[in-house]
Amino acid sequence: MNAGREVRHPVGVSLSGGVAGPDALRALVDVALLAMDAGIGARGGPLPSGGPAGVAAEVARVLGSGAAGPVPAARGAASAGPGPGTLPDIGVGDFAALRELSALLAWGSADPADPRCAGHLHCPPLAVAVAADLIASALNPSLDSWDQAPVAVALEAEVVAALAGLVGFPPGGAGGTITTGGTESNLMGLLLARDALGPGVGRRRILCSQAAHFSIRRCAGHLGLGEDAVVTVPTDAEHRMDPHALAAAVGRVRAGNDRIAAIVATAGTTDLGAIDPLPAIAAVARAAGAWLHVDAAYGGGALFSNRLTPLLTGLEGAHSVGLDLHKLGWQPIAAGVFLVRDAALLGPLAQRAAYLNPDDDQRAGYVSLLGNSPRTTRRADVFKIAVTLRALGRAGLGELVDRCHDLARHAAEAIRADPHLELSAEPVLTTVVFRYLRRGHDPDDPVDRAEADRVNAALRRRLLHEGRAVIGRTELGDEPGAVRLKLTLVNPDTTGADLGALLAAVVEAGRAESATPG
Amino acid sequence: MNAGREVRHPVGVSLSGGVAGPDALRALVDVALLAMDAGIGARGGPLPSGGPAGVAAEVARVLGSGAAGPVPAARGAASAGPGPGTLPDIGVGDFAALRELSALLAWGSADPADPRCAGHLHCPPLAVAVAADLIASALNPSLDSWDQAPVAVALEAEVVAALAGLVGFPPGGAGGTITTGGTESNLMGLLLARDALGPGVGRRRILCSQAAHFSIRRCAGHLGLGEDAVVTVPTDAEHRMDPHALAAAVGRVRAGNDRIAAIVATAGTTDLGAIDPLPAIAAVARAAGAWLHVDAAYGGGALFSNRLTPLLTGLEGAHSVGLDLHKLGWQPIAAGVFLVRDAALLGPLAQRAAYLNPDDDQRAGYVSLLGNSPRTTRRADVFKIAVTLRALGRAGLGELVDRCHDLARHAAEAIRADPHLELSAEPVLTTVVFRYLRRGHDPDDPVDRAEADRVNAALRRRLLHEGRAVIGRTELGDEPGAVRLKLTLVNPDTTGADLGALLAAVVEAGRAESATPG
């Protein structure tokens, strides 16, 4: 017990909090930002060139596994030759590690702030949100008890109330939480719906459109309902759930003596941005007495825009809604939001733990948010959101949404005007689905179709490998297996000229791949 | 479509990435750190004084709901009188929002870097990890596809391999992912175990000790097994699962024609740090053909310490392990780690999505980590971990673990030496459970016992309300309902003198509460 008696601290540790925290951070952040700058410069484009093998070689070189690499990400850094690897016995020190790996990450990122990075709902974060997130990281509040996060707990309640108001839920009654994203929000909606249904005979079914996100099926599996509990409802020509088909599906489920755990509507499909007809679906759900969850992970951002808000009419008829502010909200990941129209609907998540939220502490006002989330320890992702909402306001965020919407319409026109490109559908939000087709392509010829699939997949990989562009890729329900390309336009600083250059690069890569035998 | 034809950008947006990102961040981070500094100064202790009502009033004042507050968190900031609230129509601007709310959060945090903040497994992050996390936030890689995170995907594989090696899993074969924490890790372990079991007759049971974390039961509910699927096994005098009792429980489950989905061992209970006898439990699991998941969320940090590593002997016998580097790893939340001894065990999470990981892209090396996690969009929490492991090395982190272990032993001795305090158990890791007892307390007298519970709960709230200390609180299995206090010592900069002052404050508050009729 001698060691216990004398508590010696030979070396001070640089912590991010406390009175010394801000100074310690300032010095380290300076180094990290310089290295990030160097890495971005070394990249010189939207993503590193060389493809997976090039990236792997550079990671190995920097981590010191001995591989040689041509990329100057760690120029001027300490490592020369084989280095200490990921978990050395003796560390290389704060500054060296931060310098080497920040340069590596910056070089090796697909940077959503580059206009040529347009593949995914992977937004470039606002600098103000990232700076705010640093403070949340530094102070490290955890939302599972009051005494780990006094102000953060209060801020989450404020932000949830404000966003519930934006959705149109009744003031005062709504509830919710910040989530890791649309998948966790969908899981929560389905979990609450499942548990609200209670015991009974007959299999529990989930109804959603055939264009709904794959996480609906995946979550049904995780929740023990089985992936095959999901019944998919046909869509109309604009890829929206057909409410008549939904009503028919409800009838079939009932006729089969199964039960409806939830109806899931989508407000903004990942590929086309299609928004299901919410008022009609809400009416079917009401008539069926079923829980309505709306996956507005993507489309929810339209609520910031006066122009686009009408698309979400009927959203307020849902029991639960998920929206992702790391999509049309310009937050760093994670910034999912899960909302219920009545906080009492969160009941199945209620949880008491003697060490977190004993009853007498709760009664004394030391409230815990443990019962709002399936997680225990929980980062204050709400903080960056709160700062952003206050900094930009609804109008400021709405302008960013409108800019991206403009970009999508502009891109659709440019695609329509280009004889090498085929537009798959009119944009609804900020995505544009299309493909490259060689002149003379015959859509009825299976050989031509296979060649088009090969060329589109290959031209996308060519652009990735050359470090020139990140273009999305997908399939649509009307022609399963057919490769389509996609621009996901979530960078409000992208210009029309940027879009022109991006589409020109696609056409050029398409020509090059068409000339290459498959 | 005119708006679509002309894409105008009247005002540049400050994004965190791209060539302008580092400069934009530098200016905003400066402001945020100054405000954080001011907020910490205004707090002047481990947490804000005034309790929940004081915090709520200050939040309302800063957000501009009109309430007056005495706290100078926003001194010098723009707001005077009722302000724009959480989601104004017109924002207040980046700098004003960041300044006001960073000061508010810093003032209103329970700061784990303050030695008087010792309530929870809520560690003070290392400044180097927080600076690294800023870079991940700024570049915003998302781990669900290669083309959103080329280097981050590779880094996660490296870090998972290194930590799997630390656990003792065979080189080359192990797999895993970064998680939001122990709860998600437990969910993943139970999900994989459930699905590995496959279809069959008989209820699926989970066996764990009565001291296991509440999330085991909660996850069983979420996974559709039912909370009552959990069979709790008695513990020995040191709060560790009794392997003989486990073997007997296995027999009873089998005799009842139920099936065993998983056995869960705990390596470091939240309150006492008790570590179940892993080799004996692994032997029972092997004999039963059952999946063994080890919840090492807390105790896993012992693997960095030469002194404490022997406590985790047998960990390598698990199918899956969870460890939290936001506990004994000094990371900002979230830094959970989930590991499986064979990557093939992740099979039930496999997922294909046309827009994320089509087969031909996978074959071409553009690998996705989508099938490693239940999430889709996923922040690169691995980055701060990679930087920290490389900066400090195993020895550096081990020294921090040893310091906290020393602190716990020191605190236990001090508690034992104080006539007003009763030590509940010898510390194993870095927690110390105890309580305040007035002189003459008779443990056999129900009135004395009730009074002790009242006083201990109240003295803790008194310290919180006065902003003087964050002490933990819990119950132990041997006396359910009895209020115990807890020091969770995860600040390696805390000194013996700090501990003395903290315990003196507890005794003083206990005396004050004893003098106050309940």
mmCIF file of N, CA and C in Angstrom, chain B residues 203-253:
data_model
loop_
_atom_site.group_PDB
_atom_site.id
_atom_site.type_symbol
_atom_site.label_atom_id
_atom_site.label_comp_id
_atom_site.label_asym_id
_atom_site.label_seq_id
_atom_site.Cartn_x
_atom_site.Cartn_y
_atom_site.Cartn_z
ATOM 1 N N ARG B 203 -36.834 -20.491 -25.192
ATOM 2 C CA ARG B 203 -36.559 -19.070 -25.040
ATOM 3 C C ARG B 203 -35.047 -18.823 -24.995
ATOM 4 N N ARG B 204 -34.626 -17.683 -25.582
ATOM 5 C CA ARG B 204 -33.199 -17.357 -25.618
ATOM 6 C C ARG B 204 -32.838 -16.543 -24.378
ATOM 7 N N ARG B 205 -31.870 -17.042 -23.621
ATOM 8 C CA ARG B 205 -31.501 -16.437 -22.340
ATOM 9 C C ARG B 205 -30.109 -15.818 -22.391
ATOM 10 N N ILE B 206 -29.928 -14.811 -21.573
ATOM 11 C CA ILE B 206 -28.616 -14.183 -21.396
ATOM 12 C C ILE B 206 -28.254 -14.303 -19.929
ATOM 13 N N LEU B 207 -27.058 -14.775 -19.652
ATOM 14 C CA LEU B 207 -26.623 -14.956 -18.264
ATOM 15 C C LEU B 207 -25.538 -13.935 -17.941
ATOM 16 N N CYS B 208 -25.729 -13.229 -16.842
ATOM 17 C CA CYS B 208 -24.691 -12.300 -16.384
ATOM 18 C C CYS B 208 -24.787 -12.203 -14.872
ATOM 19 N N SER B 209 -23.841 -11.539 -14.257
ATOM 20 C CA SER B 209 -23.878 -11.463 -12.792
ATOM 21 C C SER B 209 -24.878 -10.412 -12.351
ATOM 22 N N GLN B 210 -25.262 -10.487 -11.105
ATOM 23 C CA GLN B 210 -26.230 -9.509 -10.579
ATOM 24 C C GLN B 210 -25.616 -8.108 -10.487
ATOM 25 N N ALA B 211 -24.288 -8.039 -10.636
ATOM 26 C CA ALA B 211 -23.631 -6.725 -10.604
ATOM 27 C C ALA B 211 -23.353 -6.200 -12.009
ATOM 28 N N ALA B 212 -23.819 -6.895 -13.046
ATOM 29 C CA ALA B 212 -23.570 -6.440 -14.424
ATOM 30 C C ALA B 212 -24.276 -5.115 -14.675
ATOM 31 N N HIS B 213 -23.850 -4.429 -15.711
ATOM 32 C CA HIS B 213 -24.405 -3.119 -16.025
ATOM 33 C C HIS B 213 -25.866 -3.237 -16.474
ATOM 34 N N PHE B 214 -26.661 -2.225 -16.125
ATOM 35 C CA PHE B 214 -28.088 -2.285 -16.472
ATOM 36 C C PHE B 214 -28.328 -2.373 -17.971
ATOM 37 N N SER B 215 -27.333 -1.974 -18.771
ATOM 38 C CA SER B 215 -27.544 -1.996 -20.219
ATOM 39 C C SER B 215 -27.686 -3.413 -20.768
ATOM 40 N N ILE B 216 -27.223 -4.409 -20.053
ATOM 41 C CA ILE B 216 -27.412 -5.791 -20.533
ATOM 42 C C ILE B 216 -28.910 -6.087 -20.602
ATOM 43 N N ARG B 217 -29.585 -5.778 -19.532
ATOM 44 C CA ARG B 217 -31.032 -6.002 -19.492
ATOM 45 C C ARG B 217 -31.747 -5.100 -20.525
ATOM 46 N N ARG B 218 -31.323 -3.862 -20.580
ATOM 47 C CA ARG B 218 -31.947 -2.912 -21.494
ATOM 48 C C ARG B 218 -31.750 -3.360 -22.951
ATOM 49 N N CYS B 219 -30.539 -3.777 -23.283
ATOM 50 C CA CYS B 219 -30.267 -4.230 -24.655
ATOM 51 C C CYS B 219 -31.073 -5.483 -24.982
ATOM 52 N N ALA B 220 -31.210 -6.365 -24.012
ATOM 53 C CA ALA B 220 -32.015 -7.570 -24.258
ATOM 54 C C ALA B 220 -33.435 -7.169 -24.640
ATOM 55 N N GLY B 221 -33.944 -6.145 -23.993
ATOM 56 C CA GLY B 221 -35.260 -5.626 -24.349
ATOM 57 C C GLY B 221 -35.267 -5.050 -25.748
ATOM 58 N N HIS B 222 -34.275 -4.248 -26.049
ATOM 59 C CA HIS B 222 -34.247 -3.613 -27.366
ATOM 60 C C HIS B 222 -34.101 -4.634 -28.481
ATOM 61 N N LEU B 223 -33.383 -5.708 -28.222
ATOM 62 C CA LEU B 223 -33.166 -6.734 -29.242
ATOM 63 C C LEU B 223 -34.359 -7.669 -29.398
ATOM 64 N N GLY B 224 -35.391 -7.436 -28.616
ATOM 65 C CA GLY B 224 -36.595 -8.246 -28.754
ATOM 66 C C GLY B 224 -36.540 -9.561 -27.990
ATOM 67 N N LEU B 225 -35.490 -9.744 -27.178
ATOM 68 C CA LEU B 225 -35.420 -10.956 -26.360
ATOM 69 C C LEU B 225 -36.247 -10.783 -25.091
ATOM 70 N N GLY B 226 -36.506 -9.552 -24.731
ATOM 71 C CA GLY B 226 -37.216 -9.255 -23.486
ATOM 72 C C GLY B 226 -36.226 -9.028 -22.361
ATOM 73 N N GLU B 227 -36.497 -8.007 -21.535
ATOM 74 C CA GLU B 227 -35.581 -7.763 -20.409
ATOM 75 C C GLU B 227 -35.529 -8.976 -19.490
ATOM 76 N N ASP B 228 -36.649 -9.703 -19.418
ATOM 77 C CA ASP B 228 -36.680 -10.855 -18.511
ATOM 78 C C ASP B 228 -36.000 -12.081 -19.110
ATOM 79 N N ALA B 229 -35.371 -11.912 -20.266
ATOM 80 C CA ALA B 229 -34.531 -13.003 -20.793
ATOM 81 C C ALA B 229 -33.220 -13.097 -20.022
ATOM 82 N N VAL B 230 -32.917 -12.043 -19.252
ATOM 83 C CA VAL B 230 -31.639 -12.013 -18.538
ATOM 84 C C VAL B 230 -31.752 -12.782 -17.224
ATOM 85 N N VAL B 231 -30.881 -13.751 -17.050
ATOM 86 C CA VAL B 231 -30.799 -14.532 -15.821
ATOM 87 C C VAL B 231 -29.594 -14.024 -15.052
ATOM 88 N N THR B 232 -29.808 -13.535 -13.832
ATOM 89 C CA THR B 232 -28.664 -13.013 -13.090
ATOM 90 C C THR B 232 -28.101 -14.088 -12.166
ATOM 91 N N VAL B 233 -26.796 -14.106 -12.138
ATOM 92 C CA VAL B 233 -26.044 -15.122 -11.402
ATOM 93 C C VAL B 233 -25.490 -14.456 -10.149
ATOM 94 N N PRO B 234 -25.540 -15.128 -9.006
ATOM 95 C CA PRO B 234 -25.029 -14.517 -7.768
ATOM 96 C C PRO B 234 -23.528 -14.223 -7.839
ATOM 97 N N THR B 235 -23.126 -13.279 -6.996
ATOM 98 C CA THR B 235 -21.713 -12.895 -6.935
ATOM 99 C C THR B 235 -21.100 -13.381 -5.628
ATOM 100 N N ASP B 236 -19.764 -13.401 -5.593
ATOM 101 C CA ASP B 236 -19.072 -13.770 -4.356
ATOM 102 C C ASP B 236 -18.942 -12.528 -3.463
ATOM 103 N N ALA B 237 -18.204 -12.676 -2.372
ATOM 104 C CA ALA B 237 -18.111 -11.580 -1.394
ATOM 105 C C ALA B 237 -17.442 -10.345 -2.011
ATOM 106 N N GLU B 238 -16.710 -10.559 -3.088
ATOM 107 C CA GLU B 238 -16.048 -9.412 -3.730
ATOM 108 C C GLU B 238 -16.794 -8.947 -4.979
ATOM 109 N N HIS B 239 -18.081 -9.304 -5.045
ATOM 110 C CA HIS B 239 -18.983 -8.790 -6.088
ATOM 111 C C HIS B 239 -18.638 -9.289 -7.491
ATOM 112 N N ARG B 240 -17.956 -10.439 -7.547
ATOM 113 C CA ARG B 240 -17.607 -11.058 -8.827
ATOM 114 C C ARG B 240 -18.539 -12.234 -9.097
ATOM 115 N N MET B 241 -18.838 -12.465 -10.349
ATOM 116 C CA MET B 241 -19.702 -13.592 -10.684
ATOM 117 C C MET B 241 -19.085 -14.885 -10.157
ATOM 118 N N ASP B 242 -19.937 -15.722 -9.553
ATOM 119 C CA ASP B 242 -19.487 -17.010 -9.029
ATOM 120 C C ASP B 242 -19.591 -18.034 -10.162
ATOM 121 N N PRO B 243 -18.463 -18.573 -10.632
ATOM 122 C CA PRO B 243 -18.522 -19.477 -11.793
ATOM 123 C C PRO B 243 -19.286 -20.770 -11.500
ATOM 124 N N HIS B 244 -19.280 -21.200 -10.241
ATOM 125 C CA HIS B 244 -20.081 -22.389 -9.913
ATOM 126 C C HIS B 244 -21.568 -22.065 -10.041
ATOM 127 N N ALA B 245 -21.928 -20.896 -9.568
ATOM 128 C CA ALA B 245 -23.328 -20.484 -9.701
ATOM 129 C C ALA B 245 -23.688 -20.313 -11.179
ATOM 130 N N LEU B 246 -22.723 -19.851 -11.970
ATOM 131 C CA LEU B 246 -22.973 -19.717 -13.415
ATOM 132 C C LEU B 246 -23.234 -21.092 -14.030
ATOM 133 N N ALA B 247 -22.384 -22.056 -13.683
ATOM 134 C CA ALA B 247 -22.560 -23.406 -14.233
ATOM 135 C C ALA B 247 -23.927 -23.959 -13.828
ATOM 136 N N ALA B 248 -24.312 -23.687 -12.592
ATOM 137 C CA ALA B 248 -25.628 -24.173 -12.126
ATOM 138 C C ALA B 248 -26.748 -23.477 -12.912
ATOM 139 N N ALA B 249 -26.580 -22.189 -13.167
ATOM 140 C CA ALA B 249 -27.607 -21.449 -13.922
ATOM 141 C C ALA B 249 -27.712 -21.987 -15.349
ATOM 142 N N VAL B 250 -26.557 -22.303 -15.932
ATOM 143 C CA VAL B 250 -26.572 -22.916 -17.274
ATOM 144 C C VAL B 250 -27.400 -24.190 -17.244
ATOM 145 N N GLY B 251 -27.159 -24.996 -16.230
ATOM 146 C CA GLY B 251 -27.904 -26.256 -16.104
ATOM 147 C C GLY B 251 -29.402 -26.005 -15.975
ATOM 148 N N ARG B 252 -29.785 -25.014 -15.194
ATOM 149 C CA ARG B 252 -31.212 -24.745 -15.008
ATOM 150 C C ARG B 252 -31.866 -24.261 -16.301
ATOM 151 N N VAL B 253 -31.144 -23.407 -17.041
ATOM 152 C CA VAL B 253 -31.692 -22.927 -18.315
ATOM 153 C C VAL B 253 -31.934 -24.108 -19.247
#
